[in-house]
CSV table of C-alpha atoms in Angstrom, one decimal:
chain,number,residue,atom,x,y,z
A,167,UNK,CA,-10.5,-11.8,69.8
A,168,UNK,CA,-8.3,-10.1,67.3
A,169,UNK,CA,-9.9,-7.0,65.7
A,170,UNK,CA,-9.5,-6.8,62.0
A,171,UNK,CA,-8.7,-3.4,60.5
A,172,UNK,CA,-9.1,-2.7,56.9
A,173,UNK,CA,-5.4,-3.2,56.1
A,174,UNK,CA,-5.5,-6.7,57.7
A,175,UNK,CA,-8.6,-7.7,55.8
A,176,UNK,CA,-7.0,-6.5,52.6
A,177,UNK,CA,-3.9,-8.5,53.3
A,178,UNK,CA,-6.0,-11.6,54.2
A,179,UNK,CA,-8.0,-11.2,51.0
A,180,UNK,CA,-4.8,-11.0,49.0
A,181,UNK,CA,-3.2,-14.1,50.6
A,182,UNK,CA,-6.4,-16.1,49.9
A,183,UNK,CA,-6.5,-14.8,46.4
A,184,UNK,CA,-3.0,-16.1,45.8
A,185,UNK,CA,-3.9,-19.5,47.1
A,186,UNK,CA,-7.1,-19.7,45.2
A,187,UNK,CA,-5.4,-18.4,42.1
A,188,UNK,CA,-2.9,-21.3,42.3
A,189,UNK,CA,-5.9,-23.7,42.7
A,190,UNK,CA,-7.6,-22.2,39.7
A,191,UNK,CA,-4.4,-22.6,37.7
A,192,UNK,CA,-4.4,-26.3,38.7
A,193,UNK,CA,-8.0,-26.8,37.8
A,194,UNK,CA,-7.4,-25.1,34.5
A,195,UNK,CA,-4.6,-27.6,33.8
A,196,UNK,CA,-6.9,-30.5,34.7
A,197,UNK,CA,-9.8,-29.3,32.5
A,198,UNK,CA,-8.2,-27.2,29.9
A,199,UNK,CA,-10.9,-24.5,30.5
A,200,UNK,CA,-10.8,-21.0,31.8
A,201,UNK,CA,-11.6,-20.6,35.5
A,202,UNK,CA,-13.2,-17.3,36.7
A,203,UNK,CA,-12.8,-16.3,40.3
A,204,UNK,CA,-14.8,-14.0,42.5
A,205,UNK,CA,-13.3,-11.8,45.3
A,206,UNK,CA,-13.1,-13.7,48.6
A,207,UNK,CA,-15.6,-12.9,51.3
A,208,UNK,CA,-14.3,-12.8,54.8
A,209,UNK,CA,-16.2,-12.7,58.0
A,210,UNK,CA,-16.1,-13.9,61.6
A,211,UNK,CA,-19.1,-16.2,62.2
A,212,UNK,CA,-20.7,-18.3,64.8
A,213,UNK,CA,-21.7,-21.8,63.8
A,214,UNK,CA,-25.4,-20.9,63.3
A,215,UNK,CA,-24.4,-18.2,60.8
A,216,UNK,CA,-22.8,-20.7,58.4
A,217,UNK,CA,-26.2,-21.2,56.7
A,218,UNK,CA,-25.4,-18.3,54.3
A,219,UNK,CA,-22.6,-20.1,52.5
A,220,UNK,CA,-23.1,-21.2,48.9
A,221,UNK,CA,-23.8,-23.3,47.0
A,222,UNK,CA,-27.5,-22.8,47.7
A,223,UNK,CA,-29.3,-22.9,50.9
A,224,UNK,CA,-28.2,-24.9,53.9
A,225,UNK,CA,-30.9,-27.6,53.2
A,226,UNK,CA,-29.7,-28.2,49.7
A,227,UNK,CA,-27.7,-31.3,49.0
A,228,UNK,CA,-24.1,-30.6,48.2
A,229,UNK,CA,-20.9,-32.5,47.4
A,230,UNK,CA,-18.1,-31.6,49.8
A,231,UNK,CA,-14.5,-32.5,50.0
A,232,UNK,CA,-13.0,-31.6,53.4
A,233,UNK,CA,-9.3,-31.3,54.3
A,234,UNK,CA,-8.6,-30.7,57.9
A,235,UNK,CA,-5.4,-28.8,58.7
A,236,UNK,CA,-3.4,-28.2,61.9
A,237,UNK,CA,-0.1,-26.6,62.8
A,238,UNK,CA,0.5,-23.0,63.9
A,239,UNK,CA,-3.1,-22.4,62.9
A,240,UNK,CA,-5.8,-24.9,62.4
A,241,UNK,CA,-9.2,-25.5,60.9
A,242,UNK,CA,-11.0,-27.0,57.9
A,243,UNK,CA,-10.8,-26.2,54.2
A,244,UNK,CA,-13.7,-27.5,52.1
A,245,UNK,CA,-14.6,-27.6,48.4
A,246,UNK,CA,-18.3,-27.4,47.8
A,247,UNK,CA,-20.4,-28.2,44.7
A,248,UNK,CA,-24.0,-28.7,44.0
A,249,UNK,CA,-24.7,-32.3,43.1
A,250,UNK,CA,-25.3,-31.3,39.5
A,251,UNK,CA,-22.0,-29.4,39.2
A,252,UNK,CA,-20.1,-32.3,40.9
A,253,UNK,CA,-21.5,-34.7,38.3
A,254,UNK,CA,-20.5,-32.4,35.4
A,255,UNK,CA,-17.0,-32.1,36.8
A,256,UNK,CA,-16.6,-35.8,37.0
A,257,UNK,CA,-18.0,-36.2,33.5
A,258,UNK,CA,-15.2,-33.9,32.2
A,259,UNK,CA,-12.5,-35.8,34.0
A,260,UNK,CA,-13.5,-39.5,33.6
A,261,UNK,CA,-13.6,-41.6,30.4
A,262,UNK,CA,-17.0,-42.4,28.9
A,263,UNK,CA,-16.0,-46.1,28.9
A,264,UNK,CA,-16.3,-46.4,32.7
A,265,UNK,CA,-18.8,-49.2,33.6
A,266,UNK,CA,-21.9,-47.9,35.2
A,267,UNK,CA,-21.5,-50.3,38.1
A,268,UNK,CA,-18.3,-48.4,39.0
A,269,UNK,CA,-19.6,-44.9,38.6
A,270,UNK,CA,-20.2,-44.1,42.2
A,271,UNK,CA,-16.8,-45.3,43.3
A,272,UNK,CA,-15.2,-43.4,40.4
A,273,UNK,CA,-17.1,-40.3,41.2
A,274,UNK,CA,-16.1,-40.4,44.9
A,275,UNK,CA,-12.5,-41.1,44.1
A,276,UNK,CA,-12.3,-38.4,41.4
A,277,UNK,CA,-13.9,-35.7,43.5
A,278,UNK,CA,-11.9,-36.6,46.6
A,279,UNK,CA,-8.6,-36.3,44.6
A,280,UNK,CA,-9.6,-33.1,42.8
A,281,UNK,CA,-10.6,-31.6,46.1
A,282,UNK,CA,-7.3,-32.8,47.7
A,283,UNK,CA,-5.3,-31.2,44.9
A,284,UNK,CA,-7.2,-27.9,44.9
A,285,UNK,CA,-7.4,-27.5,48.7
A,286,UNK,CA,-3.7,-28.3,49.0
A,287,UNK,CA,-3.0,-25.6,46.4
A,288,UNK,CA,-5.0,-23.1,48.5
A,289,UNK,CA,-3.7,-24.0,52.0
A,290,UNK,CA,-0.2,-24.8,50.9
A,291,UNK,CA,0.2,-21.4,49.2
A,292,UNK,CA,-1.0,-19.7,52.4
A,293,UNK,CA,1.4,-21.7,54.5
A,294,UNK,CA,4.3,-20.9,52.2
A,295,UNK,CA,3.5,-17.2,52.3
A,296,UNK,CA,3.3,-17.2,56.1
A,297,UNK,CA,6.5,-19.4,56.3
A,298,UNK,CA,4.5,-21.9,58.3
A,299,UNK,CA,3.8,-25.6,57.9
A,300,UNK,CA,0.4,-27.3,58.0
A,301,UNK,CA,-0.3,-30.9,58.6
A,302,UNK,CA,-3.3,-32.4,56.8
A,303,UNK,CA,-5.6,-35.3,57.5
A,304,UNK,CA,-6.7,-37.6,54.7
A,305,UNK,CA,-9.3,-35.7,52.6
A,306,UNK,CA,-12.9,-36.8,53.1
A,307,UNK,CA,-15.7,-36.7,50.5
A,308,UNK,CA,-19.3,-36.4,51.7
A,309,UNK,CA,-22.7,-35.7,50.2
A,310,UNK,CA,-25.7,-34.3,52.0
A,311,UNK,CA,-27.3,-31.2,53.5
A,312,UNK,CA,-24.8,-28.4,53.8
A,313,UNK,CA,-26.1,-27.7,57.3
A,314,UNK,CA,-25.5,-31.3,58.5
A,315,UNK,CA,-22.1,-31.5,56.8
A,316,UNK,CA,-20.9,-28.3,58.4
A,317,UNK,CA,-22.2,-29.4,61.8
A,318,UNK,CA,-20.3,-32.6,61.4
A,319,UNK,CA,-17.0,-30.9,60.9
A,320,UNK,CA,-17.5,-28.1,63.4
A,321,UNK,CA,-18.7,-29.8,66.5
A,322,UNK,CA,-18.0,-27.1,69.1
A,323,UNK,CA,-20.9,-24.6,68.7
A,324,UNK,CA,-19.7,-22.3,71.3
A,325,UNK,CA,-16.8,-21.1,69.2
A,326,UNK,CA,-16.6,-18.6,66.4
A,327,UNK,CA,-14.5,-19.1,63.3
A,328,UNK,CA,-13.0,-17.0,60.6
A,329,UNK,CA,-14.9,-17.9,57.5
A,330,UNK,CA,-13.4,-17.3,54.0
A,331,UNK,CA,-15.4,-18.1,50.9
A,332,UNK,CA,-14.5,-17.8,47.3
A,333,UNK,CA,-16.6,-18.9,44.4
A,334,UNK,CA,-15.1,-20.0,41.1
A,335,UNK,CA,-16.7,-20.9,37.8
A,336,UNK,CA,-15.6,-23.2,35.0
A,337,UNK,CA,-17.1,-20.9,32.4
A,338,UNK,CA,-17.6,-23.0,29.4
A,339,UNK,CA,-19.1,-25.9,31.4
A,340,UNK,CA,-21.2,-23.8,33.8
A,341,UNK,CA,-19.7,-25.5,36.8
A,342,UNK,CA,-19.6,-23.4,39.9
A,343,UNK,CA,-17.8,-24.4,43.1
A,344,UNK,CA,-16.9,-22.8,46.3
A,345,UNK,CA,-13.9,-22.9,48.6
A,346,UNK,CA,-14.9,-22.5,52.3
A,347,UNK,CA,-12.1,-22.2,54.8
A,348,UNK,CA,-12.8,-22.1,58.5
A,349,UNK,CA,-10.0,-21.1,60.9
A,350,UNK,CA,-10.7,-22.1,64.4
A,351,UNK,CA,-10.9,-19.2,66.9
A,352,UNK,CA,-8.0,-20.4,69.0
A,353,UNK,CA,-5.6,-20.1,66.1
A,354,UNK,CA,-6.7,-16.6,65.0
A,355,UNK,CA,-3.9,-14.8,66.7
A,356,UNK,CA,-1.1,-17.0,65.3
A,357,UNK,CA,-2.6,-16.8,61.9
A,358,UNK,CA,-2.9,-13.0,62.0
A,359,UNK,CA,0.6,-12.6,63.4
A,360,UNK,CA,2.0,-14.6,60.5
A,361,UNK,CA,-0.1,-12.6,58.1
A,362,UNK,CA,1.2,-9.3,59.5
A,363,UNK,CA,4.8,-10.5,59.4
A,364,UNK,CA,4.5,-11.7,55.8
A,365,UNK,CA,3.2,-8.3,54.6
A,366,UNK,CA,5.6,-6.3,56.8
A,367,UNK,CA,8.6,-7.8,55.1
B,178,UNK,CA,11.6,-49.2,29.7
B,179,UNK,CA,11.4,-49.7,33.4
B,180,UNK,CA,9.3,-51.2,36.2
B,181,UNK,CA,7.8,-48.4,38.3
B,182,UNK,CA,6.1,-48.8,41.7
B,183,UNK,CA,3.4,-46.2,42.0
B,184,UNK,CA,2.2,-45.6,45.6
B,185,UNK,CA,-1.0,-43.6,45.9
B,186,UNK,CA,-4.3,-44.1,47.8
B,187,UNK,CA,-6.2,-42.2,45.1
B,188,UNK,CA,-7.6,-44.4,42.3
B,189,UNK,CA,-8.0,-41.3,40.2
B,190,UNK,CA,-4.3,-40.4,40.4
B,191,UNK,CA,-3.2,-44.0,39.9
B,192,UNK,CA,-5.3,-44.1,36.8
B,193,UNK,CA,-4.1,-40.7,35.4
B,194,UNK,CA,-0.4,-41.2,36.2
B,195,UNK,CA,-0.5,-44.9,35.2
B,196,UNK,CA,-2.0,-44.0,31.8
B,197,UNK,CA,0.9,-41.7,31.0
B,198,UNK,CA,3.6,-44.1,32.2
B,199,UNK,CA,2.1,-47.1,30.5
B,200,UNK,CA,1.8,-45.2,27.2
B,201,UNK,CA,5.5,-44.5,27.5
B,202,UNK,CA,6.1,-48.3,27.8
B,203,UNK,CA,6.8,-48.6,31.5
B,204,UNK,CA,5.4,-51.5,33.6
B,205,UNK,CA,3.5,-50.4,36.7
B,206,UNK,CA,3.2,-51.9,40.1
B,207,UNK,CA,0.7,-50.4,42.5
B,208,UNK,CA,0.5,-49.9,46.2
B,209,UNK,CA,-2.1,-47.8,48.1
B,210,UNK,CA,-0.1,-46.9,51.2
B,211,UNK,CA,3.5,-46.8,52.3
B,212,UNK,CA,3.0,-50.0,54.2
B,213,UNK,CA,1.7,-51.8,51.1
B,214,UNK,CA,4.7,-50.4,49.2
B,215,UNK,CA,7.2,-51.8,51.7
B,216,UNK,CA,5.5,-55.2,51.6
B,217,UNK,CA,5.7,-55.2,47.8
B,218,UNK,CA,9.4,-54.1,47.9
B,219,UNK,CA,10.2,-57.1,50.1
B,220,UNK,CA,9.4,-59.2,47.0
B,221,UNK,CA,10.1,-57.1,44.0
B,222,UNK,CA,12.7,-54.6,43.0
B,223,UNK,CA,11.4,-51.9,40.7
B,224,UNK,CA,13.6,-49.5,38.9
B,225,UNK,CA,11.9,-46.4,40.3
B,226,UNK,CA,9.4,-45.6,43.1
B,227,UNK,CA,6.8,-42.9,42.8
B,228,UNK,CA,5.0,-42.0,46.0
B,229,UNK,CA,2.2,-39.7,47.1
B,230,UNK,CA,2.5,-38.2,50.6
B,231,UNK,CA,-0.9,-38.1,52.2
B,232,UNK,CA,-2.0,-41.7,52.5
B,233,UNK,CA,-3.5,-43.9,55.2
B,234,UNK,CA,-1.6,-46.5,57.3
B,235,UNK,CA,1.9,-45.1,56.3
B,236,UNK,CA,2.2,-41.8,54.5
B,237,UNK,CA,4.9,-40.9,51.9
B,238,UNK,CA,7.2,-39.4,54.6
B,239,UNK,CA,7.0,-42.6,56.6
B,240,UNK,CA,7.8,-44.6,53.4
B,241,UNK,CA,10.8,-42.3,52.7
B,242,UNK,CA,12.1,-42.7,56.3
B,243,UNK,CA,11.7,-46.5,56.1
B,244,UNK,CA,13.5,-46.7,52.8
B,245,UNK,CA,16.3,-44.4,54.1
B,246,UNK,CA,16.7,-46.7,57.1
B,247,UNK,CA,17.0,-49.7,54.8
B,248,UNK,CA,19.7,-48.1,52.8
B,249,UNK,CA,17.5,-47.9,49.7
B,250,UNK,CA,19.2,-47.4,46.4
B,251,UNK,CA,16.0,-47.2,44.2
B,252,UNK,CA,15.3,-43.6,43.0
B,253,UNK,CA,12.2,-42.2,44.6
B,254,UNK,CA,10.0,-39.5,43.1
B,255,UNK,CA,7.4,-37.8,45.2
B,256,UNK,CA,4.2,-36.8,43.3
B,257,UNK,CA,1.9,-34.9,45.7
B,258,UNK,CA,-0.7,-32.2,46.0
B,259,UNK,CA,1.2,-30.7,48.9
B,260,UNK,CA,2.7,-27.5,47.6
B,261,UNK,CA,4.4,-26.4,50.8
B,262,UNK,CA,8.1,-25.5,50.5
B,263,UNK,CA,9.2,-27.4,53.6
B,264,UNK,CA,7.4,-30.5,52.6
B,265,UNK,CA,9.6,-30.5,49.5
B,266,UNK,CA,12.7,-29.9,51.6
B,267,UNK,CA,11.8,-32.8,53.9
B,268,UNK,CA,11.3,-35.2,51.0
B,269,UNK,CA,14.6,-34.3,49.4
B,270,UNK,CA,16.4,-34.6,52.8
B,271,UNK,CA,14.9,-38.1,53.2
B,272,UNK,CA,16.3,-39.2,49.9
B,273,UNK,CA,13.7,-38.4,47.2
B,274,UNK,CA,15.5,-37.2,44.1
B,275,UNK,CA,12.6,-34.9,43.1
B,276,UNK,CA,9.1,-33.7,44.1
B,277,UNK,CA,6.5,-32.6,41.6
B,278,UNK,CA,3.0,-31.4,42.3
B,279,UNK,CA,-0.3,-33.0,41.2
B,280,UNK,CA,-1.6,-33.0,38.6
B,281,UNK,CA,1.8,-33.5,36.8
B,282,UNK,CA,2.0,-32.4,33.2
B,283,UNK,CA,2.7,-35.5,31.0
B,284,UNK,CA,6.0,-34.2,29.7
B,285,UNK,CA,7.1,-33.1,33.2
B,286,UNK,CA,6.3,-36.6,34.6
B,287,UNK,CA,8.1,-38.5,31.9
B,288,UNK,CA,11.1,-36.2,31.9
B,289,UNK,CA,11.4,-36.5,35.7
B,290,UNK,CA,11.0,-40.3,35.6
B,291,UNK,CA,13.7,-40.4,32.9
B,292,UNK,CA,15.9,-38.3,35.2
B,293,UNK,CA,15.4,-40.7,38.1
B,294,UNK,CA,16.0,-43.7,36.0
B,295,UNK,CA,19.3,-42.2,34.9
B,296,UNK,CA,20.3,-42.3,38.6
B,297,UNK,CA,19.3,-45.8,39.3
B,298,UNK,CA,20.5,-49.2,38.1
B,299,UNK,CA,18.2,-50.1,35.2
């Protein structure tokens, strides 16, 4: 496995910052509210270590949009909210006139598309910086225990992954969400080579 | 005002983009995949086509390829969350006149639609 030195971690953090920054700008346009970002956390994890990711403990119910990517490097990018924050976000984006019978479908459709837009902003910015191209699957929205959801997207428990998490807050609405990107171990080297090339230019 | 075919599998984006275009006086036709768009185009001839890229059944790239193969003359605008440079290059090479990213600003969407309509036969 590739060993990460400080310079590489710094470069990785910067490239993620750029991607998340673009996503924050997009969310700012959608909501008209300031988005505060935290510094990305980066670590190499085994599947059982994923419990530590926010929001909340692994048993807590979360709303998750997942966008799978493949290409020169592959993995999963996810957008995570607590159920409460997901509802608040939908309330900000959807008209009050929506019939209550359609609320579940509207909520799912809205969160899926918002997740799609934000996750594309993050991953597409990274791909552009690395002069690479990613293919995406159709984004998927799920609710449930974080542990179960993560297990469902990362089936091979023998592998490690590069985990990157960044928390963001829509300050005036007290909505907090989290980007979680998992790079599959097999694509580490390609990803890191691209990263080094981008920052050596 | 024009007839616009909007192809997107997201009800949220169809609603948001549809609201802006209808307010500007345009008539909207909807399809939720490239395949559905092609079926609709066999019966109707809109003045402009807007398409997303990532969709089930047939994505926006597949739609552009099919339209190019048919010798399509209707201007096509891609509105997508995909911000990758080479996705843009691919779409333009396949005949789209422009690509803008989601969520489009109202003014940007209307100006780009107007630009496309200027190229088509309205």
